[in-house]
Amino acid sequence: MEKLQNAIKNAREKRDTEAKAAPPSPPPSVDTPQADRSRSHGGWATLTPLTLDQRVLTRNRVVTMTAGQAATSFDILRTKVLLQMREKGWTRLAITSPQPSCGKTTVACNLALGMTRQPDLSAMLFDLDLRRPGVAHTLGYTPQHDICDVLDGMVDFDSQAMRVGDNLAISMARTSNPDPTSLLLDKSTTEQFDEIEAAYRPDLMIFDLPPLLTGDDTRAFLKNVDCTLLILRAEDSKSSQIDTCEKEIAKYTNVLGMVLNSCRFPDETQGYGYY
């Protein structure tokens, strides 16, 4: 018994000595709010600032840079999207439509620019409608490098993407790509977006994808997103197209919801509805 007590005493003394000699433990890590992370991260600061022409935005129905009646519908949509995605832990949102001319790029740009008025959040917008790119035209700016150059590994993301305000990064296509499916299917494309997300840690990544029923480009990429918003055009999008799109999207990811565009409101001051 005496030998056991001595052994315990010696072990305690040895442990206390080692504890005193060891360097102090670092304080537990605290998850910094997203706004602080985005401002302090060197990558955001190195993105080239982009100043948009409000006249061009207004002409192209991009109305969310400032708060007001025109932005209200998009602000409500933005909040609903963010709350649903945050509840699920999702960060990647695809935007598509059954056919062209449904307004998906307009919705994508309004959602993205509406984020600039949320300083505690950060977002990214990627133009992946590579056959008929529309983000650059909608925003009135032609980038020096194409988003395809980033996906091909020819240009770094921080050399190609532009920054609006402190918390929105936009990666645009410069020209049309006649056959982008192989690029969208490529494993390196998936890895590229994983690296961008890991480096910049945005709250929301918005991908403007091609119309779903006009080709296979959107199907090639949907596996890389958490959910999809389907943009419909009132009086043009058919119920059969909507059903087909829902089923197709559900094969690869989640259907977050639908936006009904070009609605005829009684006062004709609003052009967007959603459900």
CSV table of C-alpha atoms in Angstrom, one decimal:
chain,number,residue,atom,x,y,z
A,1,MET,CA,0.0,0.0,0.0
A,2,GLU,CA,2.8,2.4,0.9
A,3,LYS,CA,4.6,1.7,-2.4
A,4,LEU,CA,1.3,2.4,-4.3
A,5,GLN,CA,0.8,5.7,-2.4
A,6,ASN,CA,4.4,6.8,-3.2
A,7,ALA,CA,3.9,5.9,-6.9
A,8,ILE,CA,0.7,8.0,-7.1
A,9,LYS,CA,2.5,10.9,-5.3
A,10,ASN,CA,5.4,10.8,-7.7
A,11,ALA,CA,3.1,10.7,-10.7
A,12,ARG,CA,1.2,13.8,-9.5
A,13,GLU,CA,4.4,15.7,-8.8
A,14,LYS,CA,5.7,14.8,-12.3
A,15,ARG,CA,2.4,15.9,-13.9
A,16,ASP,CA,2.4,19.2,-12.0
A,17,THR,CA,6.0,19.9,-13.1
A,18,GLU,CA,5.3,19.2,-16.7
A,19,ALA,CA,2.2,21.4,-16.6
A,20,LYS,CA,4.2,24.3,-15.3
A,21,ALA,CA,6.9,23.9,-17.9
A,22,ALA,CA,4.4,23.6,-20.8
A,23,PRO,CA,3.5,26.8,-22.8
A,24,PRO,CA,0.1,28.2,-22.0
A,25,SER,CA,-2.7,26.8,-24.1
A,26,PRO,CA,-4.2,29.1,-26.7
A,27,PRO,CA,-7.6,30.5,-26.0
A,28,PRO,CA,-10.4,28.5,-27.7
A,29,SER,CA,-11.1,29.6,-31.2
A,30,VAL,CA,-14.1,31.8,-31.8
A,31,ASP,CA,-15.9,31.8,-35.1
A,32,THR,CA,-15.7,35.4,-36.4
A,33,PRO,CA,-18.8,36.8,-37.9
A,34,GLN,CA,-18.9,36.5,-41.7
A,35,ALA,CA,-18.6,40.2,-42.2
A,36,ASP,CA,-15.4,40.4,-40.2
A,37,ARG,CA,-13.9,37.4,-42.0
A,38,SER,CA,-14.7,38.9,-45.4
A,39,ARG,CA,-13.2,42.3,-44.6
A,40,SER,CA,-10.1,40.9,-43.0
A,41,HIS,CA,-9.4,38.2,-45.6
A,42,GLY,CA,-6.7,39.4,-48.0
A,43,GLY,CA,-8.5,37.8,-51.0
A,44,TRP,CA,-11.5,40.1,-50.9
A,45,ALA,CA,-9.3,43.2,-50.6
A,46,THR,CA,-7.2,42.2,-53.7
A,47,LEU,CA,-10.2,41.9,-56.0
A,48,THR,CA,-10.5,44.8,-58.4
A,49,PRO,CA,-13.2,47.2,-57.4
A,50,LEU,CA,-16.1,47.6,-59.9
A,51,THR,CA,-18.2,50.8,-60.0
A,52,LEU,CA,-21.5,50.2,-61.9
A,53,ASP,CA,-23.4,52.8,-63.9
A,54,GLN,CA,-26.8,53.2,-62.2
A,55,ARG,CA,-28.3,54.3,-65.5
A,56,VAL,CA,-27.3,51.0,-67.2
A,57,LEU,CA,-28.6,49.1,-64.2
A,58,THR,CA,-31.9,50.9,-64.3
A,59,ARG,CA,-32.2,50.3,-68.1
A,60,ASN,CA,-31.7,46.6,-67.5
A,61,ARG,CA,-34.1,46.4,-64.6
A,62,VAL,CA,-31.4,45.9,-61.9
A,63,VAL,CA,-32.9,47.9,-59.1
A,64,THR,CA,-31.4,46.5,-55.8
A,65,MET,CA,-28.3,48.7,-55.4
A,66,THR,CA,-30.4,51.1,-53.3
A,67,ALA,CA,-33.4,50.4,-51.1
A,68,GLY,CA,-36.8,51.5,-52.4
A,69,GLN,CA,-40.2,50.4,-53.7
A,70,ALA,CA,-38.6,49.0,-56.9
A,71,ALA,CA,-36.3,46.7,-54.9
A,72,THR,CA,-38.9,45.5,-52.4
A,73,SER,CA,-39.9,42.3,-54.3
A,74,PHE,CA,-36.3,41.3,-54.7
A,75,ASP,CA,-35.5,42.1,-51.1
A,76,ILE,CA,-38.3,39.8,-49.9
A,77,LEU,CA,-37.0,37.1,-52.3
A,78,ARG,CA,-33.5,37.6,-51.0
A,79,THR,CA,-34.6,37.2,-47.4
A,80,LYS,CA,-36.7,34.1,-48.1
A,81,VAL,CA,-33.8,32.5,-50.0
A,82,LEU,CA,-31.2,33.3,-47.3
A,83,LEU,CA,-33.4,32.1,-44.5
A,84,GLN,CA,-34.2,28.8,-46.2
A,85,MET,CA,-30.6,28.1,-47.2
A,86,ARG,CA,-29.3,29.1,-43.8
A,87,GLU,CA,-31.7,26.7,-42.1
A,88,LYS,CA,-30.4,23.8,-44.3
A,89,GLY,CA,-26.7,24.9,-44.1
A,90,TRP,CA,-26.6,25.6,-47.8
A,91,THR,CA,-24.4,28.1,-49.5
A,92,ARG,CA,-24.6,27.4,-53.3
A,93,LEU,CA,-27.6,28.5,-55.3
A,94,ALA,CA,-28.2,27.8,-59.0
A,95,ILE,CA,-30.6,30.0,-61.0
A,96,THR,CA,-32.1,28.6,-64.2
A,97,SER,CA,-35.3,28.6,-66.3
A,98,PRO,CA,-37.1,26.3,-68.6
A,99,GLN,CA,-36.5,28.5,-71.7
A,100,PRO,CA,-34.6,31.7,-72.6
A,101,SER,CA,-36.0,35.1,-72.0
A,102,CYS,CA,-37.5,34.2,-68.6
A,103,GLY,CA,-35.4,36.8,-66.7
A,104,LYS,CA,-33.1,34.5,-64.8
A,105,THR,CA,-30.0,36.7,-65.3
A,106,THR,CA,-32.0,39.8,-64.2
A,107,VAL,CA,-33.1,37.9,-61.0
A,108,ALA,CA,-29.5,36.6,-60.4
A,109,CYS,CA,-28.1,40.1,-60.7
A,110,ASN,CA,-30.7,41.7,-58.5
A,111,LEU,CA,-30.2,39.1,-55.8
A,112,ALA,CA,-26.5,39.5,-55.9
A,113,LEU,CA,-26.5,43.3,-55.8
A,114,GLY,CA,-29.1,43.3,-53.1
A,115,MET,CA,-26.5,41.6,-51.0
A,116,THR,CA,-24.3,44.6,-51.1
A,117,ARG,CA,-26.8,46.3,-48.8
A,118,GLN,CA,-26.2,43.5,-46.2
A,119,PRO,CA,-22.8,44.4,-44.8
A,120,ASP,CA,-22.8,41.5,-42.4
A,121,LEU,CA,-23.0,39.0,-45.4
A,122,SER,CA,-20.9,38.3,-48.4
A,123,ALA,CA,-21.8,36.8,-51.8
A,124,MET,CA,-20.5,35.8,-55.2
A,125,LEU,CA,-22.1,35.7,-58.6
A,126,PHE,CA,-20.8,33.5,-61.4
A,127,ASP,CA,-22.0,33.7,-65.0
A,128,LEU,CA,-22.1,30.1,-66.2
A,129,ASP,CA,-24.6,30.6,-69.0
A,130,LEU,CA,-21.5,30.2,-71.2
A,131,ARG,CA,-23.2,29.9,-74.6
A,132,ARG,CA,-25.3,33.0,-74.0
A,133,PRO,CA,-23.6,34.9,-71.2
A,134,GLY,CA,-25.7,37.8,-69.9
A,135,VAL,CA,-24.3,39.1,-66.7
A,136,ALA,CA,-21.7,41.4,-68.3
A,137,HIS,CA,-24.3,42.9,-70.6
A,138,THR,CA,-26.8,43.4,-67.8
A,139,LEU,CA,-24.2,45.1,-65.6
A,140,GLY,CA,-22.8,47.1,-68.4
A,141,TYR,CA,-19.2,45.9,-68.0
A,142,THR,CA,-16.9,43.7,-70.1
A,143,PRO,CA,-14.3,41.9,-68.0
A,144,GLN,CA,-10.6,41.7,-69.1
A,145,HIS,CA,-10.6,37.9,-68.6
A,146,ASP,CA,-13.3,35.3,-69.0
A,147,ILE,CA,-14.6,33.0,-66.3
A,148,CYS,CA,-13.6,30.1,-68.5
A,149,ASP,CA,-10.0,31.2,-68.1
A,150,VAL,CA,-10.4,30.7,-64.3
A,151,LEU,CA,-12.0,27.3,-64.8
A,152,ASP,CA,-9.3,26.3,-67.2
A,153,GLY,CA,-6.6,27.3,-64.7
A,154,MET,CA,-5.2,30.0,-67.0
A,155,VAL,CA,-6.0,32.9,-64.8
A,156,ASP,CA,-6.3,33.2,-61.0
A,157,PHE,CA,-9.8,34.0,-59.6
A,158,ASP,CA,-8.5,37.1,-57.8
A,159,SER,CA,-7.2,38.4,-61.1
A,160,GLN,CA,-10.5,37.8,-63.0
A,161,ALA,CA,-13.3,38.5,-60.5
A,162,MET,CA,-14.5,42.0,-59.7
A,163,ARG,CA,-15.6,43.3,-56.4
A,164,VAL,CA,-18.7,45.5,-55.9
A,165,GLY,CA,-18.6,47.2,-52.5
A,166,ASP,CA,-16.9,45.2,-49.8
A,167,ASN,CA,-18.9,42.0,-49.9
A,168,LEU,CA,-19.9,41.0,-53.5
A,169,ALA,CA,-17.6,39.3,-56.0
A,170,ILE,CA,-18.7,38.8,-59.6
A,171,SER,CA,-17.1,36.5,-62.1
A,172,MET,CA,-18.3,37.2,-65.6
A,173,ALA,CA,-18.0,35.6,-69.1
A,174,ARG,CA,-16.4,37.8,-71.7
A,175,THR,CA,-17.5,35.9,-74.8
A,176,SER,CA,-19.7,33.0,-75.9
A,177,ASN,CA,-18.4,29.5,-75.5
A,178,PRO,CA,-19.8,27.2,-78.2
A,179,ASP,CA,-19.3,23.9,-76.3
A,180,PRO,CA,-18.9,24.4,-72.5
A,181,THR,CA,-20.4,21.1,-71.3
A,182,SER,CA,-17.0,19.4,-71.0
A,183,LEU,CA,-15.8,22.3,-68.9
A,184,LEU,CA,-18.8,22.2,-66.6
A,185,LEU,CA,-18.5,18.4,-66.2
A,186,ASP,CA,-14.8,18.5,-65.6
A,187,LYS,CA,-13.6,17.5,-62.1
A,188,SER,CA,-11.2,20.4,-62.0
A,189,THR,CA,-14.2,22.8,-62.3
A,190,THR,CA,-15.7,21.3,-59.1
A,191,GLU,CA,-12.3,21.6,-57.4
A,192,GLN,CA,-11.9,25.2,-58.6
A,193,PHE,CA,-15.2,26.3,-57.0
A,194,ASP,CA,-14.3,24.3,-53.8
A,195,GLU,CA,-11.1,26.2,-53.6
A,196,ILE,CA,-12.8,29.6,-54.1
A,197,GLU,CA,-15.3,28.8,-51.4
A,198,ALA,CA,-12.6,27.7,-49.0
A,199,ALA,CA,-10.5,30.8,-49.6
A,200,TYR,CA,-13.2,33.4,-49.5
A,201,ARG,CA,-15.9,31.8,-47.4
A,202,PRO,CA,-18.9,33.6,-48.9
A,203,ASP,CA,-22.3,33.2,-47.3
A,204,LEU,CA,-23.9,32.8,-50.7
A,205,MET,CA,-22.6,31.6,-54.1
A,206,ILE,CA,-25.1,32.4,-57.0
A,207,PHE,CA,-24.6,30.5,-60.3
A,208,ASP,CA,-26.5,31.9,-63.3
A,209,LEU,CA,-27.0,28.7,-65.4
A,210,PRO,CA,-28.4,28.2,-68.9
A,211,PRO,CA,-32.1,27.4,-69.5
A,212,LEU,CA,-32.6,23.8,-68.5
A,213,LEU,CA,-34.5,22.6,-71.5
A,214,THR,CA,-32.3,24.1,-74.2
A,215,GLY,CA,-29.3,21.8,-73.7
A,216,ASP,CA,-27.2,19.7,-71.2
A,217,ASP,CA,-25.0,22.4,-69.7
A,218,THR,CA,-27.2,23.0,-66.6
A,219,ARG,CA,-27.5,19.3,-66.0
A,220,ALA,CA,-23.7,19.0,-66.2
A,221,PHE,CA,-23.3,21.5,-63.3
A,222,LEU,CA,-26.2,21.0,-61.0
A,223,LYS,CA,-24.3,18.4,-58.9
A,224,ASN,CA,-22.1,21.3,-57.7
A,225,VAL,CA,-24.9,23.3,-56.0
A,226,ASP,CA,-27.0,22.9,-52.9
A,227,CYS,CA,-30.3,24.1,-54.4
A,228,THR,CA,-31.9,25.7,-57.5
A,229,LEU,CA,-34.3,28.6,-58.0
A,230,LEU,CA,-36.4,28.1,-61.1
A,231,ILE,CA,-37.4,31.3,-63.0
A,232,LEU,CA,-40.7,31.2,-64.9
A,233,ARG,CA,-42.2,33.7,-67.3
A,234,ALA,CA,-45.9,34.4,-66.9
A,235,GLU,CA,-48.0,33.3,-69.9
A,236,ASP,CA,-45.0,31.8,-71.5
A,237,SER,CA,-43.7,29.0,-69.2
A,238,LYS,CA,-46.0,26.0,-69.7
A,239,SER,CA,-47.0,23.7,-66.9
A,240,SER,CA,-45.5,20.7,-68.7
A,241,GLN,CA,-42.1,22.5,-68.8
A,242,ILE,CA,-42.3,23.3,-65.1
A,243,ASP,CA,-43.0,19.7,-64.3
A,244,THR,CA,-40.1,18.5,-66.4
A,245,CYS,CA,-37.7,21.0,-64.9
A,246,GLU,CA,-38.7,20.1,-61.3
A,247,LYS,CA,-38.1,16.4,-62.0
A,248,GLU,CA,-34.8,17.1,-63.8
A,249,ILE,CA,-33.5,19.4,-61.0
A,250,ALA,CA,-34.5,16.9,-58.3
A,251,LYS,CA,-32.3,14.3,-59.9
A,252,TYR,CA,-29.2,16.3,-59.1
A,253,THR,CA,-30.0,18.8,-56.3
A,254,ASN,CA,-32.8,20.4,-54.3
A,255,VAL,CA,-35.6,22.6,-55.7
A,256,LEU,CA,-35.6,25.7,-53.5
A,257,GLY,CA,-38.5,27.4,-55.2
A,258,MET,CA,-39.9,29.2,-58.2
A,259,VAL,CA,-40.1,32.8,-59.2
A,260,LEU,CA,-42.9,34.0,-61.5
A,261,ASN,CA,-41.6,36.8,-63.7
A,262,SER,CA,-43.4,39.4,-65.8
A,263,CYS,CA,-46.6,39.2,-63.8
A,264,ARG,CA,-49.3,41.7,-64.5
A,265,PHE,CA,-49.9,43.5,-61.2
A,266,PRO,CA,-52.9,46.0,-61.0
A,267,ASP,CA,-50.6,49.0,-60.6
A,268,GLU,CA,-48.0,47.7,-63.1
A,269,THR,CA,-45.2,48.9,-60.9
A,270,GLN,CA,-43.9,45.4,-60.0
A,271,GLY,CA,-42.8,42.7,-62.4
A,272,TYR,CA,-41.9,39.8,-60.2
A,273,GLY,CA,-43.8,37.4,-58.0
A,274,TYR,CA,-42.8,34.2,-56.3
A,275,TYR,CA,-44.1,31.1,-54.6
